[in-house]
Amino acid sequence: LAADKHLGILKTNSGEVCPLSKACDDVLEFSKLSDDFLIRSIQYSSDPRMEQAKQILNKITKRQLYKLVGYVEYCGEIGIKVEEAEEDLDKVIKEKEETVLKDGDLAVIKKKINMGMGSTNPVENVLFFDKKGRTRGFTSDQLRQVLPREVNSEALMVVCRRDEA
């Protein structure tokens, strides 16, 4: 994200610069992207606005990753936006008188896992066969007895961006 607005390496057919965040919307632009291409483009960029992206990339290659501070897992949808959770954390930090943490030191990451069809259980659309090769149908109620009730799960992870904290 730090390189999104400043890395002008992708151009559309009309000659306009395509930001990285929009490349997934255009198949042709997306096909030009590879990990190596992006990493090298960031590493060797002479644009001073790319300094933050270079620092992040350098930390990743040196395995200086953010420290996990907290983890909350929930079956189903949590129902809270990442921005709201970060704002709440920042409020708590500001209320504490003795803390080494500053604004923006903590970040919230939302992890979503589903079975590929959103809130629909994909196993309900699978054909089952008996030993003689005939299709066998199961009702949704029969399938729910042996399948997980929730097809979605979400987790919120709180990470600390600072190295020394």
Coordinates of N, CA, C and O in Angstrom, one line a residue:
L1 N 0.8 -1.2 0.0 CA 0.0 0.0 0.0 C 0.9 1.3 0.0 O 0.4 2.3 -0.5
A2 N 2.0 1.2 0.6 CA 2.9 2.4 0.7 C 3.4 2.7 -0.7 O 3.7 3.9 -1.0
A3 N 3.5 1.7 -1.6 CA 3.9 2.0 -3.0 C 2.8 2.3 -4.0 O 3.1 2.6 -5.1
D4 N 1.6 2.1 -3.6 CA 0.4 2.1 -4.5 C 0.4 3.4 -5.3 O 0.3 3.3 -6.6
K5 N 0.4 4.5 -4.7 CA 0.2 5.8 -5.4 C 1.5 6.3 -6.1 O 1.4 7.1 -7.0
H6 N 2.6 5.8 -5.7 CA 3.9 6.3 -6.2 C 4.6 5.4 -7.2 O 5.5 5.9 -7.9
L7 N 4.2 4.2 -7.4 CA 4.9 3.3 -8.3 C 4.1 3.3 -9.6 O 3.1 2.5 -9.8
G8 N 4.6 4.1 -10.5 CA 3.9 4.2 -11.8 C 4.4 3.3 -12.9 O 4.9 3.7 -13.9
I9 N 4.4 2.0 -12.6 CA 5.0 1.0 -13.6 C 4.0 0.4 -14.5 O 4.4 -0.2 -15.5
L10 N 2.7 0.5 -14.2 CA 1.7 -0.1 -15.0 C 0.9 1.0 -15.7 O 0.5 2.0 -15.2
K11 N 0.8 0.8 -17.0 CA 0.1 1.8 -17.9 C -1.1 1.1 -18.6 O -0.9 0.0 -19.1
T12 N -2.2 1.7 -18.7 CA -3.3 1.1 -19.4 C -3.1 1.4 -20.9 O -2.2 2.0 -21.3
N13 N -4.0 0.8 -21.7 CA -4.0 1.0 -23.2 C -4.0 2.4 -23.6 O -3.5 2.8 -24.6
S14 N -4.8 3.2 -22.8 CA -4.9 4.7 -23.1 C -3.7 5.5 -22.6 O -3.7 6.7 -22.8
G15 N -2.7 4.8 -22.0 CA -1.5 5.5 -21.5 C -1.6 6.1 -20.1 O -0.6 6.7 -19.6
E16 N -2.7 5.9 -19.4 CA -2.8 6.3 -18.0 C -2.1 5.4 -17.1 O -2.0 4.2 -17.3
V17 N -1.6 6.0 -16.0 CA -0.9 5.2 -15.0 C -1.9 4.4 -14.2 O -2.9 5.0 -13.7
C18 N -1.7 3.2 -14.0 CA -2.7 2.3 -13.3 C -2.1 2.0 -11.9 O -1.0 1.4 -11.8
P19 N -2.7 2.4 -10.8 CA -2.2 2.1 -9.5 C -2.3 0.6 -9.2 O -3.1 -0.1 -9.8
L20 N -1.4 0.1 -8.3 CA -1.3 -1.3 -8.0 C -2.7 -1.8 -7.5 O -3.1 -2.9 -7.8
S21 N -3.4 -1.0 -6.7 CA -4.6 -1.4 -6.1 C -5.7 -1.6 -7.1 O -6.7 -2.3 -6.9
K22 N -5.6 -1.0 -8.3 CA -6.6 -1.2 -9.3 C -6.2 -2.2 -10.4 O -7.0 -2.5 -11.3
A23 N -5.0 -2.7 -10.3 CA -4.5 -3.7 -11.3 C -5.3 -5.0 -11.3 O -5.5 -5.6 -12.3
C24 N -5.9 -5.3 -10.2 CA -6.7 -6.6 -10.1 C -8.0 -6.4 -10.9 O -8.6 -7.5 -11.2
D25 N -8.4 -5.2 -11.2 CA -9.7 -5.0 -11.9 C -9.5 -5.2 -13.4 O -10.4 -5.3 -14.2
D26 N -8.2 -5.1 -13.9 CA -7.9 -5.2 -15.3 C -7.0 -6.5 -15.5 O -5.9 -6.5 -15.0
V27 N -7.5 -7.5 -16.2 CA -6.8 -8.7 -16.4 C -5.5 -8.5 -17.1 O -4.5 -9.1 -16.7
L28 N -5.4 -7.7 -18.0 CA -4.1 -7.4 -18.8 C -3.1 -6.8 -17.8 O -1.9 -7.3 -17.8
E29 N -3.5 -5.8 -17.0 CA -2.5 -5.2 -16.1 C -2.1 -6.2 -15.0 O -1.0 -6.3 -14.6
F30 N -3.1 -7.0 -14.5 CA -2.8 -7.9 -13.4 C -1.8 -9.0 -13.9 O -1.0 -9.5 -13.2
S31 N -2.0 -9.4 -15.2 CA -1.1 -10.4 -15.7 C 0.4 -10.0 -15.8 O 1.3 -10.8 -15.9
K32 N 0.6 -8.7 -15.8 CA 2.0 -8.2 -15.8 C 2.7 -8.2 -14.5 O 3.9 -8.1 -14.4
L33 N 1.9 -8.4 -13.4 CA 2.5 -8.4 -12.1 C 3.0 -9.7 -11.7 O 2.4 -10.7 -11.9
S34 N 4.1 -9.7 -11.1 CA 4.7 -10.9 -10.4 C 5.4 -10.4 -9.1 O 5.7 -9.2 -9.0
D35 N 5.6 -11.3 -8.2 CA 6.3 -10.9 -7.0 C 7.7 -10.3 -7.3 O 8.0 -9.2 -6.8
D36 N 8.4 -11.0 -8.1 CA 9.8 -10.5 -8.4 C 9.7 -9.1 -9.1 O 10.5 -8.2 -8.8
F37 N 8.8 -8.9 -10.0 CA 8.7 -7.6 -10.7 C 8.4 -6.5 -9.7 O 9.0 -5.4 -9.8
L38 N 7.4 -6.7 -8.8 CA 7.1 -5.7 -7.8 C 8.2 -5.4 -6.9 O 8.6 -4.3 -6.6
I39 N 8.8 -6.5 -6.4 CA 9.9 -6.3 -5.4 C 11.1 -5.5 -6.0 O 11.6 -4.6 -5.4
R40 N 11.5 -5.9 -7.2 CA 12.6 -5.2 -7.9 C 12.2 -3.8 -8.2 O 13.1 -2.9 -8.1
S41 N 11.0 -3.5 -8.6 CA 10.5 -2.2 -9.0 C 10.6 -1.3 -7.7 O 11.0 -0.1 -7.8
I42 N 10.2 -1.8 -6.6 CA 10.3 -1.0 -5.3 C 11.7 -0.8 -4.9 O 12.2 0.3 -4.6
Q43 N 12.5 -1.9 -4.9 CA 13.9 -1.9 -4.5 C 14.7 -0.9 -5.2 O 15.5 -0.1 -4.6
Y44 N 14.6 -0.8 -6.5 CA 15.5 0.0 -7.4 C 14.8 1.3 -7.8 O 15.4 2.0 -8.7
S45 N 13.7 1.7 -7.2 CA 13.1 2.9 -7.5 C 13.9 4.1 -7.0 O 14.4 4.0 -5.8
S46 N 14.1 5.2 -7.7 CA 14.8 6.3 -7.3 C 13.9 7.4 -6.8 O 14.3 8.5 -6.3
D47 N 12.6 7.2 -6.8 CA 11.6 8.1 -6.3 C 11.7 8.2 -4.8 O 11.5 7.2 -4.1
P48 N 11.9 9.4 -4.2 CA 12.0 9.6 -2.8 C 10.7 9.2 -2.0 O 10.7 8.9 -0.8
R49 N 9.5 9.3 -2.7 CA 8.2 8.9 -2.1 C 8.1 7.4 -1.9 O 7.2 7.0 -1.2
M50 N 9.0 6.6 -2.4 CA 9.0 5.2 -2.3 C 9.8 4.7 -1.1 O 10.0 3.5 -0.8
E51 N 10.4 5.7 -0.3 CA 11.2 5.3 0.8 C 10.5 4.4 1.9 O 11.1 3.4 2.4
Q52 N 9.3 4.7 2.2 CA 8.5 3.9 3.2 C 8.3 2.5 2.6 O 8.5 1.5 3.4
A53 N 8.0 2.4 1.4 CA 7.8 1.0 0.8 C 9.1 0.3 0.8 O 9.1 -0.9 1.1
K54 N 10.2 0.9 0.5 CA 11.5 0.3 0.6 C 11.9 -0.2 2.0 O 12.4 -1.3 2.2
Q55 N 11.5 0.6 3.0 CA 11.8 0.2 4.4 C 10.9 -1.0 4.8 O 11.4 -1.9 5.4
I56 N 9.7 -1.0 4.4 CA 8.8 -2.1 4.7 C 9.4 -3.4 4.0 O 9.5 -4.5 4.6
L57 N 9.7 -3.3 2.7 CA 10.3 -4.4 2.0 C 11.6 -4.9 2.6 O 11.8 -6.1 2.8
N58 N 12.4 -4.0 3.1 CA 13.7 -4.4 3.7 C 13.4 -5.1 5.0 O 14.1 -6.1 5.3
K59 N 12.4 -4.7 5.8 CA 12.1 -5.4 7.1 C 11.6 -6.8 6.8 O 11.9 -7.7 7.5
I60 N 10.8 -6.9 5.7 CA 10.3 -8.2 5.4 C 11.4 -9.2 5.0 O 11.5 -10.3 5.5
T61 N 12.4 -8.7 4.2 CA 13.5 -9.6 3.8 C 14.4 -9.9 4.9 O 15.0 -11.0 5.0
K62 N 14.5 -9.1 5.9 CA 15.3 -9.3 7.1 C 14.5 -10.1 8.2 O 15.0 -10.3 9.3
R63 N 13.2 -10.4 7.9 CA 12.3 -11.1 8.9 C 12.1 -10.3 10.1 O 11.9 -10.8 11.2
Q64 N 12.1 -8.9 10.0 CA 11.7 -8.1 11.1 C 10.2 -7.8 11.0 O 9.8 -6.6 10.7
L65 N 9.4 -8.8 11.3 CA 8.0 -8.6 11.1 C 7.4 -8.0 12.4 O 7.9 -8.0 13.4
Y66 N 6.1 -7.5 12.2 CA 5.4 -7.0 13.3 C 5.1 -8.0 14.3 O 4.9 -9.2 14.0
K67 N 5.1 -7.7 15.6 CA 4.9 -8.6 16.7 C 3.4 -8.7 16.9 O 2.7 -7.7 17.0
L68 N 3.0 -10.0 17.1 CA 1.5 -10.2 17.4 C 1.3 -9.9 18.8 O 1.9 -10.5 19.7
V69 N 0.3 -9.0 19.1 CA 0.0 -8.6 20.5 C -1.3 -9.3 21.0 O -1.4 -9.7 22.1
G70 N -2.2 -9.4 20.1 CA -3.5 -10.1 20.5 C -4.2 -10.7 19.3 O -3.9 -10.4 18.1
Y71 N -5.0 -11.7 19.6 CA -5.7 -12.5 18.5 C -7.1 -12.9 19.0 O -7.2 -13.5 20.1
V72 N -8.1 -12.5 18.3 CA -9.5 -12.9 18.6 C -10.1 -13.6 17.4 O -10.1 -13.1 16.3
E73 N -10.5 -14.9 17.7 CA -11.1 -15.6 16.6 C -12.6 -15.7 16.8 O -13.1 -15.9 18.0
Y74 N -13.4 -15.7 15.7 CA -14.8 -15.7 15.8 C -15.4 -16.6 14.7 O -15.0 -16.4 13.6
C75 N -16.3 -17.5 15.0 CA -17.0 -18.3 14.0 C -18.1 -17.4 13.5 O -19.0 -17.0 14.2
G76 N -18.1 -17.1 12.2 CA -19.0 -16.2 11.6 C -18.4 -14.9 11.3 O -17.2 -14.8 11.3
E77 N -19.2 -13.9 11.2 CA -18.7 -12.5 10.9 C -18.6 -11.8 12.2 O -19.5 -11.7 13.0
I78 N -17.4 -11.1 12.4 CA -17.2 -10.3 13.6 C -18.1 -9.1 13.7 O -18.7 -8.8 14.7
G79 N -18.3 -8.4 12.6 CA -19.2 -7.3 12.5 C -18.5 -6.0 12.9 O -19.2 -5.0 13.2
I80 N -17.2 -5.9 13.0 CA -16.5 -4.7 13.3 C -15.5 -4.4 12.2 O -14.9 -5.3 11.7
K81 N -15.4 -3.2 11.8 CA -14.5 -2.8 10.8 C -13.1 -2.6 11.4 O -13.0 -2.2 12.5
V82 N -12.1 -2.8 10.6 CA -10.7 -2.6 11.0 C -10.5 -1.2 11.5 O -9.8 -1.0 12.5
E83 N -11.0 -0.3 10.7 CA -10.8 1.2 11.0 C -11.4 1.5 12.4 O -10.8 2.2 13.2
E84 N -12.6 0.9 12.7 CA -13.2 1.2 14.0 C -12.3 0.6 15.2 O -12.1 1.2 16.2
A85 N -11.8 -0.6 14.9 CA -11.0 -1.3 15.9 C -9.7 -0.5 16.2 O -9.3 -0.4 17.3
E86 N -9.1 0.0 15.1 CA -7.9 0.8 15.3 C -8.2 2.1 16.0 O -7.4 2.5 16.9
E87 N -9.3 2.7 15.7 CA -9.7 4.0 16.4 C -9.9 3.7 17.9 O -9.4 4.5 18.8
D88 N -10.6 2.6 18.3 CA -10.8 2.2 19.7 C -9.4 2.0 20.4 O -9.3 2.4 21.5
L89 N -8.5 1.3 19.7 CA -7.2 1.0 20.3 C -6.5 2.4 20.5 O -5.8 2.5 21.6
D90 N -6.5 3.3 19.6 CA -5.8 4.6 19.7 C -6.4 5.3 20.9 O -5.7 6.0 21.6
K91 N -7.8 5.3 21.1 CA -8.4 5.9 22.2 C -7.9 5.4 23.6 O -7.6 6.1 24.5
V92 N -7.8 4.0 23.6 CA -7.3 3.4 24.9 C -5.8 3.8 25.1 O -5.5 4.1 26.3
I93 N -5.0 3.9 24.1 CA -3.6 4.3 24.2 C -3.5 5.7 24.8 O -2.7 6.0 25.7
K94 N -4.4 6.6 24.2 CA -4.3 8.0 24.7 C -4.8 8.2 26.1 O -4.3 9.1 26.8
E95 N -5.7 7.3 26.6 CA -6.2 7.4 27.9 C -5.2 6.9 29.0 O -5.2 7.4 30.1
K96 N -4.3 6.1 28.6 CA -3.3 5.6 29.5 C -2.2 6.7 29.7 O -1.7 7.2 28.7
E97 N -1.9 6.9 30.9 CA -0.9 8.0 31.2 C 0.5 7.5 31.0 O 1.3 8.2 30.5
E98 N 0.8 6.3 31.5 CA 2.1 5.8 31.4 C 2.2 4.6 30.3 O 1.9 3.5 30.6
T99 N 2.5 5.0 29.1 CA 2.6 4.0 28.0 C 3.7 4.5 27.1 O 4.0 5.7 26.9
V100 N 4.4 3.5 26.5 CA 5.4 3.8 25.5 C 4.9 3.8 24.1 O 5.5 4.2 23.1
L101 N 3.6 3.4 24.0 CA 3.0 3.3 22.6 C 2.5 4.7 22.2 O 2.1 5.5 23.0
K102 N 2.6 5.0 20.9 CA 2.1 6.2 20.3 C 1.0 5.9 19.3 O 0.8 4.7 19.0
D103 N 0.4 7.0 18.8 CA -0.6 6.8 17.8 C 0.0 6.0 16.6 O 1.1 6.3 16.1
G104 N -0.7 5.0 16.1 CA -0.3 4.3 14.9 C 0.7 3.1 15.2 O 1.1 2.4 14.3
D105 N 1.1 3.0 16.5 CA 2.0 1.9 16.8 C 1.3 0.5 16.7 O 1.9 -0.5 16.4
L106 N 0.0 0.5 17.0 CA -0.7 -0.8 16.9 C -1.6 -0.8 15.6 O -2.2 0.2 15.2
A107 N -1.6 -1.9 15.0 CA -2.4 -2.1 13.8 C -3.3 -3.3 14.0 O -3.0 -4.2 14.7
V108 N -4.5 -3.2 13.3 CA -5.5 -4.3 13.4 C -5.5 -5.0 12.0 O -5.7 -4.3 11.0
I109 N -5.4 -6.3 11.9 CA -5.5 -7.0 10.7 C -6.7 -8.0 10.8 O -6.8 -8.7 11.8
K110 N -7.6 -8.0 9.8 CA -8.7 -8.9 9.8 C -8.4 -10.0 8.8 O -8.1 -9.8 7.7
K111 N -8.6 -11.2 9.3 CA -8.4 -12.4 8.5 C -9.8 -13.1 8.3 O -10.4 -13.4 9.3
K112 N -10.1 -13.3 7.1 CA -11.4 -13.9 6.8 C -11.1 -15.3 6.1 O -10.3 -15.4 5.2
I113 N -11.9 -16.3 6.6 CA -11.7 -17.6 6.0 C -13.1 -18.1 5.7 O -14.0 -18.1 6.6
N114 N -13.4 -18.6 4.4 CA -14.6 -19.2 4.1 C -14.4 -20.4 3.2 O -13.2 -20.6 2.9
M115 N -15.4 -21.0 2.8 CA -15.2 -22.2 1.9 C -15.3 -21.9 0.4 O -15.6 -22.8 -0.4
G116 N -15.2 -20.6 0.1 CA -15.1 -20.3 -1.3 C -16.4 -19.8 -1.9 O -16.4 -19.3 -3.1
M117 N -17.5 -19.9 -1.2 CA -18.8 -19.5 -1.8 C -19.5 -18.5 -0.8 O -20.7 -18.4 -0.8
G118 N -18.7 -17.7 -0.1 CA -19.3 -16.7 0.8 C -20.0 -17.4 1.9 O -19.5 -18.3 2.6
S119 N -21.3 -17.1 2.2 CA -22.0 -17.7 3.3 C -22.7 -19.0 2.9 O -23.4 -19.6 3.7
T120 N -22.6 -19.4 1.6 CA -23.2 -20.6 1.2 C -22.2 -21.8 1.4 O -21.1 -21.7 1.1
N121 N -22.7 -22.9 1.9 CA -21.9 -24.0 2.1 C -21.8 -24.8 0.8 O -22.8 -25.3 0.2
P122 N -20.6 -24.9 0.2 CA -20.4 -25.5 -1.1 C -20.7 -27.0 -1.1 O -21.1 -27.6 -2.2
V123 N -20.6 -27.7 0.0 CA -20.9 -29.1 0.1 C -22.4 -29.4 -0.2 O -22.8 -30.5 -0.7
E124 N -23.3 -28.4 0.0 CA -24.7 -28.6 -0.3 C -24.9 -28.7 -1.8 O -26.0 -29.2 -2.2
N125 N -24.0 -28.3 -2.6 CA -24.1 -28.4 -4.1 C -23.3 -29.6 -4.7 O -23.2 -29.7 -5.9
V126 N -22.8 -30.5 -3.8 CA -22.0 -31.6 -4.3 C -22.9 -32.8 -4.5 O -23.8 -33.1 -3.8
L127 N -22.7 -33.5 -5.6 CA -23.4 -34.8 -5.9 C -22.7 -35.9 -5.2 O -21.5 -36.0 -5.2
F128 N -23.4 -36.7 -4.5 CA -22.9 -37.9 -3.8 C -23.4 -39.2 -4.6 O -24.5 -39.2 -5.1
F129 N -22.5 -40.2 -4.6 CA -22.8 -41.4 -5.3 C -22.7 -42.6 -4.3 O -21.9 -42.6 -3.5
D130 N -23.6 -43.5 -4.5 CA -23.5 -44.8 -3.7 C -22.6 -45.8 -4.4 O -22.0 -45.4 -5.5
K131 N -22.5 -47.0 -3.9 CA -21.5 -47.9 -4.4 C -21.8 -48.4 -5.8 O -21.0 -48.9 -6.5
K132 N -23.1 -48.3 -6.2 CA -23.5 -48.7 -7.5 C -23.4 -47.6 -8.5 O -23.8 -47.8 -9.7
G133 N -23.0 -46.5 -8.1 CA -22.8 -45.4 -9.1 C -24.0 -44.5 -9.2 O -24.0 -43.6 -10.1
R134 N -25.0 -44.7 -8.4 CA -26.2 -43.9 -8.5 C -26.1 -42.6 -7.7 O -25.4 -42.7 -6.6
T135 N -26.7 -41.6 -8.1 CA -26.6 -40.3 -7.3 C -27.4 -40.5 -6.1 O -28.5 -41.1 -6.1
R136 N -26.9 -40.0 -5.0 CA -27.7 -40.0 -3.7 C -27.8 -38.6 -3.2 O -26.9 -37.9 -3.2
G137 N -29.0 -38.2 -2.9 CA -29.3 -36.9 -2.5 C -29.4 -36.8 -1.0 O -29.9 -37.8 -0.3
F138 N -28.9 -35.7 -0.4 CA -29.0 -35.5 1.0 C -29.7 -34.1 1.2 O -29.5 -33.2 0.4
T139 N -30.5 -34.0 2.2 CA -31.2 -32.7 2.5 C -30.2 -31.9 3.2 O -29.2 -32.3 3.7
S140 N -30.5 -30.6 3.2 CA -29.6 -29.6 3.9 C -29.5 -30.0 5.4 O -28.4 -29.9 6.0
D141 N -30.6 -30.4 6.0 CA -30.6 -30.8 7.4 C -29.7 -32.0 7.7 O -29.0 -32.0 8.6
Q142 N -29.7 -33.0 6.8 CA -28.8 -34.1 6.9 C -27.3 -33.7 6.8 O -26.5 -34.2 7.6
L143 N -27.0 -32.8 5.9 CA -25.7 -32.4 5.7 C -25.2 -31.6 6.9 O -24.0 -31.7 7.3
R144 N -26.1 -30.8 7.5 CA -25.7 -29.9 8.6 C -25.3 -30.7 9.8 O -24.6 -30.2 10.7
Q145 N -25.8 -31.9 9.9 CA -25.5 -32.8 11.1 C -24.0 -33.2 11.1 O -23.4 -33.4 12.1
V146 N -23.4 -33.3 9.9 CA -22.0 -33.8 9.8 C -21.0 -32.7 9.4 O -19.8 -32.8 9.5
L147 N -21.6 -31.5 8.9 CA -20.7 -30.4 8.5 C -20.7 -29.3 9.5 O -21.5 -29.2 10.4
P148 N -19.6 -28.5 9.4 CA -19.6 -27.3 10.4 C -20.8 -26.4 10.1 O -21.3 -26.3 9.0
R149 N -21.3 -25.9 11.2 CA -22.5 -25.0 11.2 C -22.1 -23.7 10.5 O -22.9 -23.1 9.7
E150 N -21.0 -23.1 10.8 CA -20.5 -21.9 10.2 C -19.6 -22.1 9.0 O -18.6 -22.9 9.2
V151 N -19.8 -21.5 7.9 CA -18.9 -21.7 6.8 C -17.9 -20.5 6.7 O -17.0 -20.6 5.9
N152 N -18.1 -19.5 7.5 CA -17.2 -18.4 7.6 C -16.6 -18.3 9.0 O -17.2 -18.6 10.0
S153 N -15.3 -17.9 9.0 CA -14.7 -17.5 10.3 C -13.9 -16.3 10.1 O -13.3 -16.1 9.0
E154 N -13.8 -15.4 11.1 CA -13.0 -14.2 11.0 C -12.1 -14.2 12.2 O -12.5 -14.7 13.3
A155 N -11.0 -13.5 12.1 CA -10.1 -13.3 13.2 C -9.6 -11.8 13.2 O -9.4 -11.3 12.1
L156 N -9.5 -11.2 14.3 CA -8.8 -9.9 14.4 C -7.5 -10.1 15.1 O -7.4 -10.8 16.1
M157 N -6.4 -9.6 14.4 CA -5.1 -9.7 15.0 C -4.6 -8.3 15.3 O -4.7 -7.4 14.4
V158 N -4.1 -8.1 16.4 CA -3.5 -6.8 16.8 C -2.0 -7.0 16.8 O -1.4 -7.9 17.4
V159 N -1.3 -6.2 16.0 CA 0.2 -6.2 15.8 C 0.8 -4.9 16.2 O 0.2 -3.8 16.1
C160 N 2.0 -5.0 16.7 CA 2.8 -3.8 17.1 C 3.8 -3.5 16.0 O 4.6 -4.4 15.6
R161 N 3.7 -2.3 15.4 CA 4.6 -1.9 14.3 C 6.0 -1.5 14.8 O 6.9 -1.6 14.0
R162 N 6.1 -1.1 16.0 CA 7.4 -0.7 16.5 C 8.4 -1.8 16.8 O 8.0 -2.9 17.3
D163 N 9.7 -1.6 16.5 CA 10.7 -2.6 16.7 C 11.0 -2.8 18.2 O 11.1 -3.9 18.7
E164 N 11.1 -1.7 18.9 CA 11.6 -1.7 20.3 C 10.5 -2.0 21.3 O 10.7 -2.1 22.5
A165 N 9.2 -1.9 20.9 CA 8.1 -2.1 21.9 C 7.9 -3.5 22.3 O 8.2 -4.4 21.7

